[in-house]
């Protein structure tokens, strides 16, 4: 691993730590959240996920990078996949900063702004600059990889998980099982993570009622599931054969449509020409379910047509 690649990984870790601190403070400290331009949807929908995804991705990358200690030669697939994870994390930070900046430019929730709001907006500047610098450095680091290493996986995250755990336990059977059932594993992980997030919110803010709890659970489980499928495809969590087909693409599109349509519920409802407003959990659940079905069906047809050509 070259010096540029090491600096890129360290820079991505520092960016993730800084972003996590910023996201936690601006969403969990009530005094600051109350005057934030991005406190409501659709802006809040983005940080509600990246607050969890960025540190989780950074933690997994750090654990796997432990195999690179000592400065010796590393398999090309390992370096490539670590850089892929770092780029995805930095991209999530950049997307969140762009979303927050959009809320500030559009003066969202302007009637609630006070002196603290200026400092919150100003904090976006170093965070955005850090994300831009990190992405540029990661691009240079990726270019140092031989092209064949980027095209040929060679190994995956599950292989290295077994290597890390080898001194403590033999996880060969576990990794083989996960590789065969990676979608089911992603679904199980997403349900567990979604339940933990909703439970944590209920403990901190009070029980919202079972209908709102179901809405929140559906949003988080779907969003986490979409991210798991995306990560498996981009980061090569489990290198499987054959390549994922139309079914997995449709599942990803349907899952992603749930949090997206939930965050943009008023715009989607208006665009569909429906009477009234999304003023109840039942209507919101129905809207998200219809959007998920439409997105999944459209993706299934599109991928099927492309594969038939």
PDB file of C-alpha atoms in Angstrom:
ATOM      1  CA  UNK A   1       0.000   0.000   0.000  1.00  0.00           C
ATOM      2  CA  UNK A   2       1.436   3.346  -1.067  1.00  0.00           C
ATOM      3  CA  UNK A   3       1.805   6.437   1.059  1.00  0.00           C
ATOM      4  CA  UNK A   4      -0.978   8.185  -0.840  1.00  0.00           C
ATOM      5  CA  UNK A   5      -3.316   5.291  -0.218  1.00  0.00           C
ATOM      6  CA  UNK A   6      -2.536   5.289   3.502  1.00  0.00           C
ATOM      7  CA  UNK A   7      -3.080   9.058   3.738  1.00  0.00           C
ATOM      8  CA  UNK A   8      -6.362   8.694   1.875  1.00  0.00           C
ATOM      9  CA  UNK A   9      -7.620   6.071   4.313  1.00  0.00           C
ATOM     10  CA  UNK A  10      -6.544   8.106   7.338  1.00  0.00           C
ATOM     11  CA  UNK A  11      -8.147  11.199   5.826  1.00  0.00           C
ATOM     12  CA  UNK A  12     -11.411   9.323   5.264  1.00  0.00           C
ATOM     13  CA  UNK A  13     -11.374   8.150   8.882  1.00  0.00           C
ATOM     14  CA  UNK A  14     -10.775  11.679  10.172  1.00  0.00           C
ATOM     15  CA  UNK A  15     -13.594  12.971   7.964  1.00  0.00           C
ATOM     16  CA  UNK A  16     -15.952  10.291   9.298  1.00  0.00           C
ATOM     17  CA  UNK A  17     -15.107  11.182  12.905  1.00  0.00           C
ATOM     18  CA  UNK A  18     -15.627  14.895  12.291  1.00  0.00           C
ATOM     19  CA  UNK A  19     -18.880  14.328  10.436  1.00  0.00           C
ATOM     20  CA  UNK A  20     -20.243  11.991  13.109  1.00  0.00           C
ATOM     21  CA  UNK A  21     -19.592  14.608  15.782  1.00  0.00           C
ATOM     22  CA  UNK A  22     -21.261  17.317  13.683  1.00  0.00           C
ATOM     23  CA  UNK A  23     -24.261  15.148  12.789  1.00  0.00           C
ATOM     24  CA  UNK A  24     -24.771  13.977  16.368  1.00  0.00           C
ATOM     25  CA  UNK A  25     -24.625  17.462  17.845  1.00  0.00           C
ATOM     26  CA  UNK A  26     -26.916  19.043  15.255  1.00  0.00           C
ATOM     27  CA  UNK A  27     -29.537  16.295  15.507  1.00  0.00           C
ATOM     28  CA  UNK A  28     -29.409  15.227  19.162  1.00  0.00           C
ATOM     29  CA  UNK A  29     -28.742  18.478  21.040  1.00  0.00           C
ATOM     30  CA  UNK A  30     -32.232  19.951  21.184  1.00  0.00           C
ATOM     31  CA  UNK A  31     -31.118  23.575  21.516  1.00  0.00           C
ATOM     32  CA  UNK A  32     -29.219  23.314  18.218  1.00  0.00           C
ATOM     33  CA  UNK A  33     -31.652  21.056  16.405  1.00  0.00           C
ATOM     34  CA  UNK A  34     -34.478  23.504  17.120  1.00  0.00           C
ATOM     35  CA  UNK A  35     -32.743  26.264  15.116  1.00  0.00           C
ATOM     36  CA  UNK A  36     -31.272  24.074  12.367  1.00  0.00           C
ATOM     37  CA  UNK A  37     -32.362  24.753   8.758  1.00  0.00           C
ATOM     38  CA  UNK A  38     -32.261  21.001   8.036  1.00  0.00           C
ATOM     39  CA  UNK A  39     -34.302  19.820  11.014  1.00  0.00           C
ATOM     40  CA  UNK A  40     -37.317  18.708   8.932  1.00  0.00           C
ATOM     41  CA  UNK A  41     -37.865  16.453   5.928  1.00  0.00           C
ATOM     42  CA  UNK A  42     -36.740  16.075   3.234  1.00  0.00           C
ATOM     43  CA  UNK A  43     -33.405  17.352   4.558  1.00  0.00           C
ATOM     44  CA  UNK A  44     -33.571  15.483   7.868  1.00  0.00           C
ATOM     45  CA  UNK A  45     -34.224  12.210   6.044  1.00  0.00           C
ATOM     46  CA  UNK A  46     -30.667  12.269   4.679  1.00  0.00           C
ATOM     47  CA  UNK A  47     -28.797  12.880   7.931  1.00  0.00           C
ATOM     48  CA  UNK A  48     -31.084  10.419   9.754  1.00  0.00           C
ATOM     49  CA  UNK A  49     -29.350   7.680   7.776  1.00  0.00           C
ATOM     50  CA  UNK A  50     -25.844   9.030   7.290  1.00  0.00           C
ATOM     51  CA  UNK A  51     -25.558   9.640  11.038  1.00  0.00           C
ATOM     52  CA  UNK A  52     -25.476   5.846  11.403  1.00  0.00           C
ATOM     53  CA  UNK A  53     -24.050   4.710   8.067  1.00  0.00           C
ATOM     54  CA  UNK A  54     -20.909   6.858   7.972  1.00  0.00           C
ATOM     55  CA  UNK A  55     -19.493   5.777  11.372  1.00  0.00           C
ATOM     56  CA  UNK A  56     -20.501   2.150  10.762  1.00  0.00           C
ATOM     57  CA  UNK A  57     -18.716   2.140   7.417  1.00  0.00           C
ATOM     58  CA  UNK A  58     -15.661   3.828   8.957  1.00  0.00           C
ATOM     59  CA  UNK A  59     -15.548   1.272  11.771  1.00  0.00           C
ATOM     60  CA  UNK A  60     -15.698  -1.679   9.365  1.00  0.00           C
ATOM     61  CA  UNK A  61     -12.999  -0.130   7.175  1.00  0.00           C
ATOM     62  CA  UNK A  62     -10.755   0.476  10.183  1.00  0.00           C
ATOM     63  CA  UNK A  63     -11.126  -3.108  11.379  1.00  0.00           C
ATOM     64  CA  UNK A  64     -10.269  -4.505   7.960  1.00  0.00           C
ATOM     65  CA  UNK A  65      -7.380  -2.071   7.515  1.00  0.00           C
ATOM     66  CA  UNK A  66      -5.830  -3.678  10.622  1.00  0.00           C
ATOM     67  CA  UNK A  67      -4.679  -6.436   8.262  1.00  0.00           C
ATOM     68  CA  UNK A  68      -2.499  -3.859   6.496  1.00  0.00           C
ATOM     69  CA  UNK A  69      -0.367  -3.148   9.557  1.00  0.00           C
ATOM     70  CA  UNK A  70       3.374  -3.485   9.213  1.00  0.00           C
ATOM     71  CA  UNK A  71       3.702  -1.835   5.830  1.00  0.00           C
ATOM     72  CA  UNK A  72       4.194  -5.059   3.877  1.00  0.00           C
ATOM     73  CA  UNK A  73       2.767  -5.789   0.418  1.00  0.00           C
ATOM     74  CA  UNK A  74      -1.005  -6.167   0.349  1.00  0.00           C
ATOM     75  CA  UNK A  75      -3.316  -8.019  -2.049  1.00  0.00           C
ATOM     76  CA  UNK A  76      -4.615  -5.603  -4.641  1.00  0.00           C
ATOM     77  CA  UNK A  77      -8.245  -6.555  -3.995  1.00  0.00           C
ATOM     78  CA  UNK A  78      -7.921  -5.606  -0.299  1.00  0.00           C
ATOM     79  CA  UNK A  79      -6.534  -2.145  -1.022  1.00  0.00           C
ATOM     80  CA  UNK A  80      -9.100  -1.589  -3.765  1.00  0.00           C
ATOM     81  CA  UNK A  81     -12.027  -2.538  -1.531  1.00  0.00           C
ATOM     82  CA  UNK A  82     -10.772  -0.434   1.379  1.00  0.00           C
ATOM     83  CA  UNK A  83     -10.522   2.563  -0.919  1.00  0.00           C
ATOM     84  CA  UNK A  84     -14.002   1.838  -2.264  1.00  0.00           C
ATOM     85  CA  UNK A  85     -15.389   1.899   1.278  1.00  0.00           C
ATOM     86  CA  UNK A  86     -13.558   5.129   2.059  1.00  0.00           C
ATOM     87  CA  UNK A  87     -14.908   6.754  -1.114  1.00  0.00           C
ATOM     88  CA  UNK A  88     -18.462   5.692  -0.282  1.00  0.00           C
ATOM     89  CA  UNK A  89     -18.158   7.144   3.218  1.00  0.00           C
ATOM     90  CA  UNK A  90     -16.760  10.424   1.907  1.00  0.00           C
ATOM     91  CA  UNK A  91     -19.517  10.565  -0.721  1.00  0.00           C
ATOM     92  CA  UNK A  92     -22.163  10.140   1.998  1.00  0.00           C
ATOM     93  CA  UNK A  93     -20.618  13.031   3.929  1.00  0.00           C
ATOM     94  CA  UNK A  94     -20.526  15.195   0.801  1.00  0.00           C
ATOM     95  CA  UNK A  95     -24.170  14.364   0.033  1.00  0.00           C
ATOM     96  CA  UNK A  96     -25.226  15.306   3.557  1.00  0.00           C
ATOM     97  CA  UNK A  97     -23.312  18.588   3.446  1.00  0.00           C
ATOM     98  CA  UNK A  98     -24.905  19.386   0.076  1.00  0.00           C
ATOM     99  CA  UNK A  99     -28.359  18.618   1.497  1.00  0.00           C
ATOM    100  CA  UNK A 100     -27.794  20.799   4.564  1.00  0.00           C
ATOM    101  CA  UNK A 101     -26.398  23.602   2.426  1.00  0.00           C
ATOM    102  CA  UNK A 102     -29.485  23.423   0.205  1.00  0.00           C
ATOM    103  CA  UNK A 103     -31.698  23.799   3.262  1.00  0.00           C
ATOM    104  CA  UNK A 104     -29.682  26.846   4.322  1.00  0.00           C
ATOM    105  CA  UNK A 105     -29.787  28.450   0.855  1.00  0.00           C
ATOM    106  CA  UNK A 106     -33.541  27.898   0.624  1.00  0.00           C
ATOM    107  CA  UNK A 107     -33.899  29.329   4.155  1.00  0.00           C
ATOM    108  CA  UNK A 108     -35.848  26.345   5.385  1.00  0.00           C
ATOM    109  CA  UNK A 109     -37.448  26.831   8.817  1.00  0.00           C
ATOM    110  CA  UNK A 110     -36.230  30.452   8.687  1.00  0.00           C
ATOM    111  CA  UNK A 111     -38.705  31.596  11.336  1.00  0.00           C
ATOM    112  CA  UNK A 112     -36.834  29.451  13.893  1.00  0.00           C
ATOM    113  CA  UNK A 113     -33.324  30.706  13.131  1.00  0.00           C
ATOM    114  CA  UNK A 114     -31.262  32.525  15.748  1.00  0.00           C
ATOM    115  CA  UNK A 115     -27.589  33.321  16.369  1.00  0.00           C
ATOM    116  CA  UNK A 116     -26.667  29.637  16.653  1.00  0.00           C
ATOM    117  CA  UNK A 117     -27.971  28.981  13.150  1.00  0.00           C
ATOM    118  CA  UNK A 118     -25.158  31.033  11.646  1.00  0.00           C
ATOM    119  CA  UNK A 119     -22.589  28.875  13.395  1.00  0.00           C
ATOM    120  CA  UNK A 120     -24.302  25.684  12.225  1.00  0.00           C
ATOM    121  CA  UNK A 121     -24.222  26.875   8.622  1.00  0.00           C
ATOM    122  CA  UNK A 122     -20.619  28.031   8.964  1.00  0.00           C
ATOM    123  CA  UNK A 123     -19.647  24.574  10.237  1.00  0.00           C
ATOM    124  CA  UNK A 124     -20.641  23.162   6.857  1.00  0.00           C
ATOM    125  CA  UNK A 125     -17.727  24.972   5.188  1.00  0.00           C
ATOM    126  CA  UNK A 126     -14.817  23.026   6.731  1.00  0.00           C
ATOM    127  CA  UNK A 127     -16.821  19.810   6.565  1.00  0.00           C
ATOM    128  CA  UNK A 128     -17.535  20.303   2.867  1.00  0.00           C
ATOM    129  CA  UNK A 129     -13.936  21.289   2.172  1.00  0.00           C
ATOM    130  CA  UNK A 130     -12.743  18.186   4.018  1.00  0.00           C
ATOM    131  CA  UNK A 131     -15.065  15.952   1.998  1.00  0.00           C
ATOM    132  CA  UNK A 132     -13.856  17.503  -1.275  1.00  0.00           C
ATOM    133  CA  UNK A 133     -10.192  17.129  -0.299  1.00  0.00           C
ATOM    134  CA  UNK A 134     -10.754  13.546   0.824  1.00  0.00           C
ATOM    135  CA  UNK A 135     -12.523  12.556  -2.393  1.00  0.00           C
ATOM    136  CA  UNK A 136      -9.741  14.106  -4.472  1.00  0.00           C
ATOM    137  CA  UNK A 137      -7.072  12.265  -2.465  1.00  0.00           C
ATOM    138  CA  UNK A 138      -8.993   9.001  -2.745  1.00  0.00           C
ATOM    139  CA  UNK A 139      -9.208   9.461  -6.495  1.00  0.00           C
ATOM    140  CA  UNK A 140      -5.426   9.778  -6.677  1.00  0.00           C
ATOM    141  CA  UNK A 141      -5.049   6.722  -4.461  1.00  0.00           C
ATOM    142  CA  UNK A 142      -7.328   4.624  -6.675  1.00  0.00           C
ATOM    143  CA  UNK A 143      -5.371   5.633  -9.778  1.00  0.00           C
ATOM    144  CA  UNK A 144      -2.260   4.065  -8.252  1.00  0.00           C
ATOM    145  CA  UNK A 145      -3.893   0.648  -8.376  1.00  0.00           C
ATOM    146  CA  UNK A 146      -3.178  -1.471 -11.457  1.00  0.00           C
ATOM    147  CA  UNK A 147      -6.305  -1.550 -13.659  1.00  0.00           C
ATOM    148  CA  UNK A 148      -6.493  -5.330 -13.484  1.00  0.00           C
ATOM    149  CA  UNK A 149      -6.778  -5.170  -9.681  1.00  0.00           C
ATOM    150  CA  UNK A 150      -9.865  -2.981  -9.976  1.00  0.00           C
ATOM    151  CA  UNK A 151     -11.518  -5.375 -12.415  1.00  0.00           C
ATOM    152  CA  UNK A 152     -10.608  -8.669 -10.745  1.00  0.00           C
ATOM    153  CA  UNK A 153     -12.008  -9.041  -7.178  1.00  0.00           C
ATOM    154  CA  UNK A 154      -9.694 -11.826  -5.993  1.00  0.00           C
ATOM    155  CA  UNK A 155     -11.242 -11.826  -2.528  1.00  0.00           C
ATOM    156  CA  UNK A 156     -13.858 -10.044  -0.460  1.00  0.00           C
ATOM    157  CA  UNK A 157     -14.706  -8.672   2.987  1.00  0.00           C
ATOM    158  CA  UNK A 158     -15.897 -12.042   4.240  1.00  0.00           C
ATOM    159  CA  UNK A 159     -12.513 -13.583   3.413  1.00  0.00           C
ATOM    160  CA  UNK A 160     -10.755 -10.957   5.496  1.00  0.00           C
ATOM    161  CA  UNK A 161     -13.316 -11.297   8.296  1.00  0.00           C
ATOM    162  CA  UNK A 162     -12.261 -14.923   8.600  1.00  0.00           C
ATOM    163  CA  UNK A 163      -8.587 -13.874   8.647  1.00  0.00           C
ATOM    164  CA  UNK A 164      -9.140 -11.314  11.408  1.00  0.00           C
ATOM    165  CA  UNK A 165     -11.081 -13.771  13.548  1.00  0.00           C
ATOM    166  CA  UNK A 166      -8.714 -16.693  12.886  1.00  0.00           C
ATOM    167  CA  UNK A 167      -6.787 -16.367  16.201  1.00  0.00           C
ATOM    168  CA  UNK A 168     -10.070 -16.610  18.118  1.00  0.00           C
ATOM    169  CA  UNK A 169     -12.375 -18.804  16.044  1.00  0.00           C
ATOM    170  CA  UNK A 170     -12.756 -20.534  12.696  1.00  0.00           C
ATOM    171  CA  UNK A 171     -15.439 -18.589  10.824  1.00  0.00           C
ATOM    172  CA  UNK A 172     -15.040 -20.479   7.565  1.00  0.00           C
ATOM    173  CA  UNK A 173     -18.484 -22.095   7.811  1.00  0.00           C
ATOM    174  CA  UNK A 174     -20.065 -18.781   8.785  1.00  0.00           C
ATOM    175  CA  UNK A 175     -18.571 -16.871   5.876  1.00  0.00           C
ATOM    176  CA  UNK A 176     -19.574 -19.599   3.421  1.00  0.00           C
ATOM    177  CA  UNK A 177     -23.129 -19.454   4.726  1.00  0.00           C
ATOM    178  CA  UNK A 178     -23.219 -15.655   4.512  1.00  0.00           C
ATOM    179  CA  UNK A 179     -21.843 -15.730   0.975  1.00  0.00           C
ATOM    180  CA  UNK A 180     -24.623 -18.085  -0.125  1.00  0.00           C
ATOM    181  CA  UNK A 181     -27.341 -16.113   1.673  1.00  0.00           C
ATOM    182  CA  UNK A 182     -26.037 -12.554   1.513  1.00  0.00           C
ATOM    183  CA  UNK A 183     -29.430 -10.978   0.706  1.00  0.00           C
ATOM    184  CA  UNK A 184     -31.137 -12.746   3.604  1.00  0.00           C
ATOM    185  CA  UNK A 185     -28.268 -11.711   5.881  1.00  0.00           C
ATOM    186  CA  UNK A 186     -28.658  -8.109   4.717  1.00  0.00           C
ATOM    187  CA  UNK A 187     -32.378  -8.261   5.460  1.00  0.00           C
ATOM    188  CA  UNK A 188     -31.792  -9.654   8.944  1.00  0.00           C
ATOM    189  CA  UNK A 189     -29.139  -7.062   9.711  1.00  0.00           C
ATOM    190  CA  UNK A 190     -31.418  -4.278   8.448  1.00  0.00           C
ATOM    191  CA  UNK A 191     -34.349  -5.403  10.598  1.00  0.00           C
ATOM    192  CA  UNK A 192     -32.113  -5.572  13.674  1.00  0.00           C
ATOM    193  CA  UNK A 193     -30.554  -2.166  13.017  1.00  0.00           C
ATOM    194  CA  UNK A 194     -33.927  -0.574  12.276  1.00  0.00           C
ATOM    195  CA  UNK A 195     -35.428  -1.974  15.460  1.00  0.00           C
ATOM    196  CA  UNK A 196     -32.486  -0.660  17.505  1.00  0.00           C
ATOM    197  CA  UNK A 197     -32.815   2.835  16.005  1.00  0.00           C
ATOM    198  CA  UNK A 198     -36.577   3.019  16.569  1.00  0.00           C
ATOM    199  CA  UNK A 199     -36.208   1.661  20.105  1.00  0.00           C
ATOM    200  CA  UNK A 200     -33.486   4.211  20.837  1.00  0.00           C
ATOM    201  CA  UNK A 201     -35.629   7.048  19.544  1.00  0.00           C
ATOM    202  CA  UNK A 202     -38.577   5.845  21.623  1.00  0.00           C
ATOM    203  CA  UNK A 203     -36.402   5.691  24.735  1.00  0.00           C
ATOM    204  CA  UNK A 204     -35.030   9.183  24.162  1.00  0.00           C
ATOM    205  CA  UNK A 205     -38.075  11.012  22.849  1.00  0.00           C
ATOM    206  CA  UNK A 206     -40.985   8.932  24.131  1.00  0.00           C
ATOM    207  CA  UNK A 207     -43.194   6.311  22.507  1.00  0.00           C
ATOM    208  CA  UNK A 208     -44.684   7.822  19.329  1.00  0.00           C
ATOM    209  CA  UNK A 209     -47.576   5.369  19.105  1.00  0.00           C
ATOM    210  CA  UNK A 210     -47.627   2.084  17.246  1.00  0.00           C
ATOM    211  CA  UNK A 211     -48.618   3.592  13.893  1.00  0.00           C
ATOM    212  CA  UNK A 212     -45.736   6.066  13.807  1.00  0.00           C
ATOM    213  CA  UNK A 213     -43.421   3.374  15.152  1.00  0.00           C
ATOM    214  CA  UNK A 214     -44.362   1.130  12.216  1.00  0.00           C
ATOM    215  CA  UNK A 215     -43.700   4.003   9.787  1.00  0.00           C
ATOM    216  CA  UNK A 216     -40.296   4.694  11.316  1.00  0.00           C
ATOM    217  CA  UNK A 217     -39.424   0.992  11.340  1.00  0.00           C
ATOM    218  CA  UNK A 218     -40.413   0.620   7.683  1.00  0.00           C
ATOM    219  CA  UNK A 219     -38.312   3.632   6.695  1.00  0.00           C
ATOM    220  CA  UNK A 220     -35.180   2.592   8.556  1.00  0.00           C
ATOM    221  CA  UNK A 221     -35.349  -1.110   7.680  1.00  0.00           C
ATOM    222  CA  UNK A 222     -35.879  -0.310   3.996  1.00  0.00           C
ATOM    223  CA  UNK A 223     -33.135   2.319   3.934  1.00  0.00           C
ATOM    224  CA  UNK A 224     -30.623   0.080   5.674  1.00  0.00           C
ATOM    225  CA  UNK A 225     -31.510  -2.832   3.384  1.00  0.00           C
ATOM    226  CA  UNK A 226     -30.988  -0.686   0.281  1.00  0.00           C
ATOM    227  CA  UNK A 227     -27.630   0.452   1.652  1.00  0.00           C
ATOM    228  CA  UNK A 228     -26.579  -3.141   2.377  1.00  0.00           C
ATOM    229  CA  UNK A 229     -27.361  -4.185  -1.195  1.00  0.00           C
ATOM    230  CA  UNK A 230     -25.559  -1.138  -2.563  1.00  0.00           C
ATOM    231  CA  UNK A 231     -22.534  -1.838  -0.378  1.00  0.00           C
ATOM    232  CA  UNK A 232     -22.413  -5.473  -1.462  1.00  0.00           C
ATOM    233  CA  UNK A 233     -22.396  -4.381  -5.110  1.00  0.00           C
ATOM    234  CA  UNK A 234     -19.941  -1.481  -4.799  1.00  0.00           C
ATOM    235  CA  UNK A 235     -17.612  -2.700  -2.070  1.00  0.00           C
ATOM    236  CA  UNK A 236     -17.713  -6.426  -2.896  1.00  0.00           C
ATOM    237  CA  UNK A 237     -18.713  -7.563   0.565  1.00  0.00           C
ATOM    238  CA  UNK A 238     -19.328 -11.055  -0.777  1.00  0.00           C
ATOM    239  CA  UNK A 239     -17.945 -11.967  -4.183  1.00  0.00           C
ATOM    240  CA  UNK A 240     -20.555 -14.325  -5.568  1.00  0.00           C
ATOM    241  CA  UNK A 241     -21.156 -16.013  -8.879  1.00  0.00           C
ATOM    242  CA  UNK A 242     -23.219 -15.446 -10.950  1.00  0.00           C
ATOM    243  CA  UNK A 243     -23.567 -11.689 -10.835  1.00  0.00           C
ATOM    244  CA  UNK A 244     -26.697 -10.319  -9.109  1.00  0.00           C
ATOM    245  CA  UNK A 245     -29.614 -10.107 -11.529  1.00  0.00           C
ATOM    246  CA  UNK A 246     -32.918  -8.319 -11.996  1.00  0.00           C
ATOM    247  CA  UNK A 247     -34.433  -9.548  -8.739  1.00  0.00           C
ATOM    248  CA  UNK A 248     -31.787  -7.954  -6.551  1.00  0.00           C
ATOM    249  CA  UNK A 249     -31.872  -4.723  -8.566  1.00  0.00           C
ATOM    250  CA  UNK A 250     -35.659  -4.565  -8.136  1.00  0.00           C
ATOM    251  CA  UNK A 251     -35.345  -5.230  -4.399  1.00  0.00           C
ATOM    252  CA  UNK A 252     -32.828  -2.401  -4.103  1.00  0.00           C
ATOM    253  CA  UNK A 253     -35.054   0.032  -6.007  1.00  0.00           C
ATOM    254  CA  UNK A 254     -38.137  -0.891  -3.973  1.00  0.00           C
ATOM    255  CA  UNK A 255     -36.300  -0.576  -0.665  1.00  0.00           C
ATOM    256  CA  UNK A 256     -34.741   2.768  -1.616  1.00  0.00           C
ATOM    257  CA  UNK A 257     -38.127   4.124  -2.700  1.00  0.00           C
ATOM    258  CA  UNK A 258     -39.511   3.793   0.840  1.00  0.00           C
ATOM    259  CA  UNK A 259     -37.303   6.392   2.605  1.00  0.00           C
ATOM    260  CA  UNK A 260     -37.122   8.595  -0.507  1.00  0.00           C
ATOM    261  CA  UNK A 261     -40.893   8.786  -0.924  1.00  0.00           C
ATOM    262  CA  UNK A 262     -41.275   9.203   2.830  1.00  0.00           C
ATOM    263  CA  UNK A 263     -38.917  12.176   2.874  1.00  0.00           C
ATOM    264  CA  UNK A 264     -40.543  13.722  -0.208  1.00  0.00           C
ATOM    265  CA  UNK A 265     -44.076  12.690   0.766  1.00  0.00           C
ATOM    266  CA  UNK A 266     -45.762  16.048   0.180  1.00  0.00           C
ATOM    267  CA  UNK A 267     -44.160  16.505  -3.237  1.00  0.00           C
ATOM    268  CA  UNK A 268     -44.968  12.932  -4.311  1.00  0.00           C
ATOM    269  CA  UNK A 269     -48.546  13.216  -3.084  1.00  0.00           C
ATOM    270  CA  UNK A 270     -49.038  16.491  -4.949  1.00  0.00           C
ATOM    271  CA  UNK A 271     -47.345  15.152  -8.102  1.00  0.00           C
ATOM    272  CA  UNK A 272     -49.719  12.196  -8.109  1.00  0.00           C
ATOM    273  CA  UNK A 273     -52.661  14.619  -8.018  1.00  0.00           C
ATOM    274  CA  UNK A 274     -54.161  13.061  -4.891  1.00  0.00           C
ATOM    275  CA  UNK A 275     -56.646  15.054  -2.792  1.00  0.00           C
ATOM    276  CA  UNK A 276     -55.819  16.231   0.704  1.00  0.00           C
ATOM    277  CA  UNK A 277     -52.447  15.810   2.384  1.00  0.00           C
ATOM    278  CA  UNK A 278     -50.282  13.076   3.866  1.00  0.00           C
ATOM    279  CA  UNK A 279     -51.666  13.772   7.318  1.00  0.00           C
ATOM    280  CA  UNK A 280     -51.762  10.307   8.857  1.00  0.00           C
ATOM    281  CA  UNK A 281     -49.393   7.361   9.317  1.00  0.00           C
ATOM    282  CA  UNK A 282     -51.773   5.147   7.319  1.00  0.00           C
ATOM    283  CA  UNK A 283     -51.608   7.437   4.291  1.00  0.00           C
ATOM    284  CA  UNK A 284     -47.849   7.666   4.542  1.00  0.00           C
ATOM    285  CA  UNK A 285     -47.480   3.888   4.733  1.00  0.00           C
ATOM    286  CA  UNK A 286     -49.768   3.487   1.727  1.00  0.00           C
ATOM    287  CA  UNK A 287     -47.819   6.084  -0.249  1.00  0.00           C
ATOM    288  CA  UNK A 288     -44.472   4.458   0.515  1.00  0.00           C
ATOM    289  CA  UNK A 289     -45.795   0.986  -0.287  1.00  0.00           C
ATOM    290  CA  UNK A 290     -47.150   2.081  -3.686  1.00  0.00           C
ATOM    291  CA  UNK A 291     -43.893   3.887  -4.537  1.00  0.00           C
ATOM    292  CA  UNK A 292     -41.877   0.819  -3.553  1.00  0.00           C
ATOM    293  CA  UNK A 293     -44.014  -1.455  -5.718  1.00  0.00           C
ATOM    294  CA  UNK A 294     -43.796   0.898  -8.704  1.00  0.00           C
ATOM    295  CA  UNK A 295     -40.032   1.360  -8.349  1.00  0.00           C
ATOM    296  CA  UNK A 296     -39.438  -2.375  -7.987  1.00  0.00           C
ATOM    297  CA  UNK A 297     -41.647  -3.278 -10.928  1.00  0.00           C
ATOM    298  CA  UNK A 298     -40.129  -0.606 -13.191  1.00  0.00           C
ATOM    299  CA  UNK A 299     -36.605  -1.742 -12.333  1.00  0.00           C
ATOM    300  CA  UNK A 300     -37.474  -5.393 -12.878  1.00  0.00           C
ATOM    301  CA  UNK A 301     -38.838  -4.625 -16.337  1.00  0.00           C
ATOM    302  CA  UNK A 302     -35.939  -2.319 -17.261  1.00  0.00           C
ATOM    303  CA  UNK A 303     -33.257  -4.811 -16.213  1.00  0.00           C
ATOM    304  CA  UNK A 304     -35.115  -7.658 -17.897  1.00  0.00           C
ATOM    305  CA  UNK A 305     -35.287  -5.748 -21.172  1.00  0.00           C
ATOM    306  CA  UNK A 306     -31.607  -4.853 -20.989  1.00  0.00           C
ATOM    307  CA  UNK A 307     -30.560  -8.443 -20.315  1.00  0.00           C
ATOM    308  CA  UNK A 308     -32.725  -9.704 -23.174  1.00  0.00           C
ATOM    309  CA  UNK A 309     -30.861  -7.544 -25.695  1.00  0.00           C
TER     310      UNK A 309
END
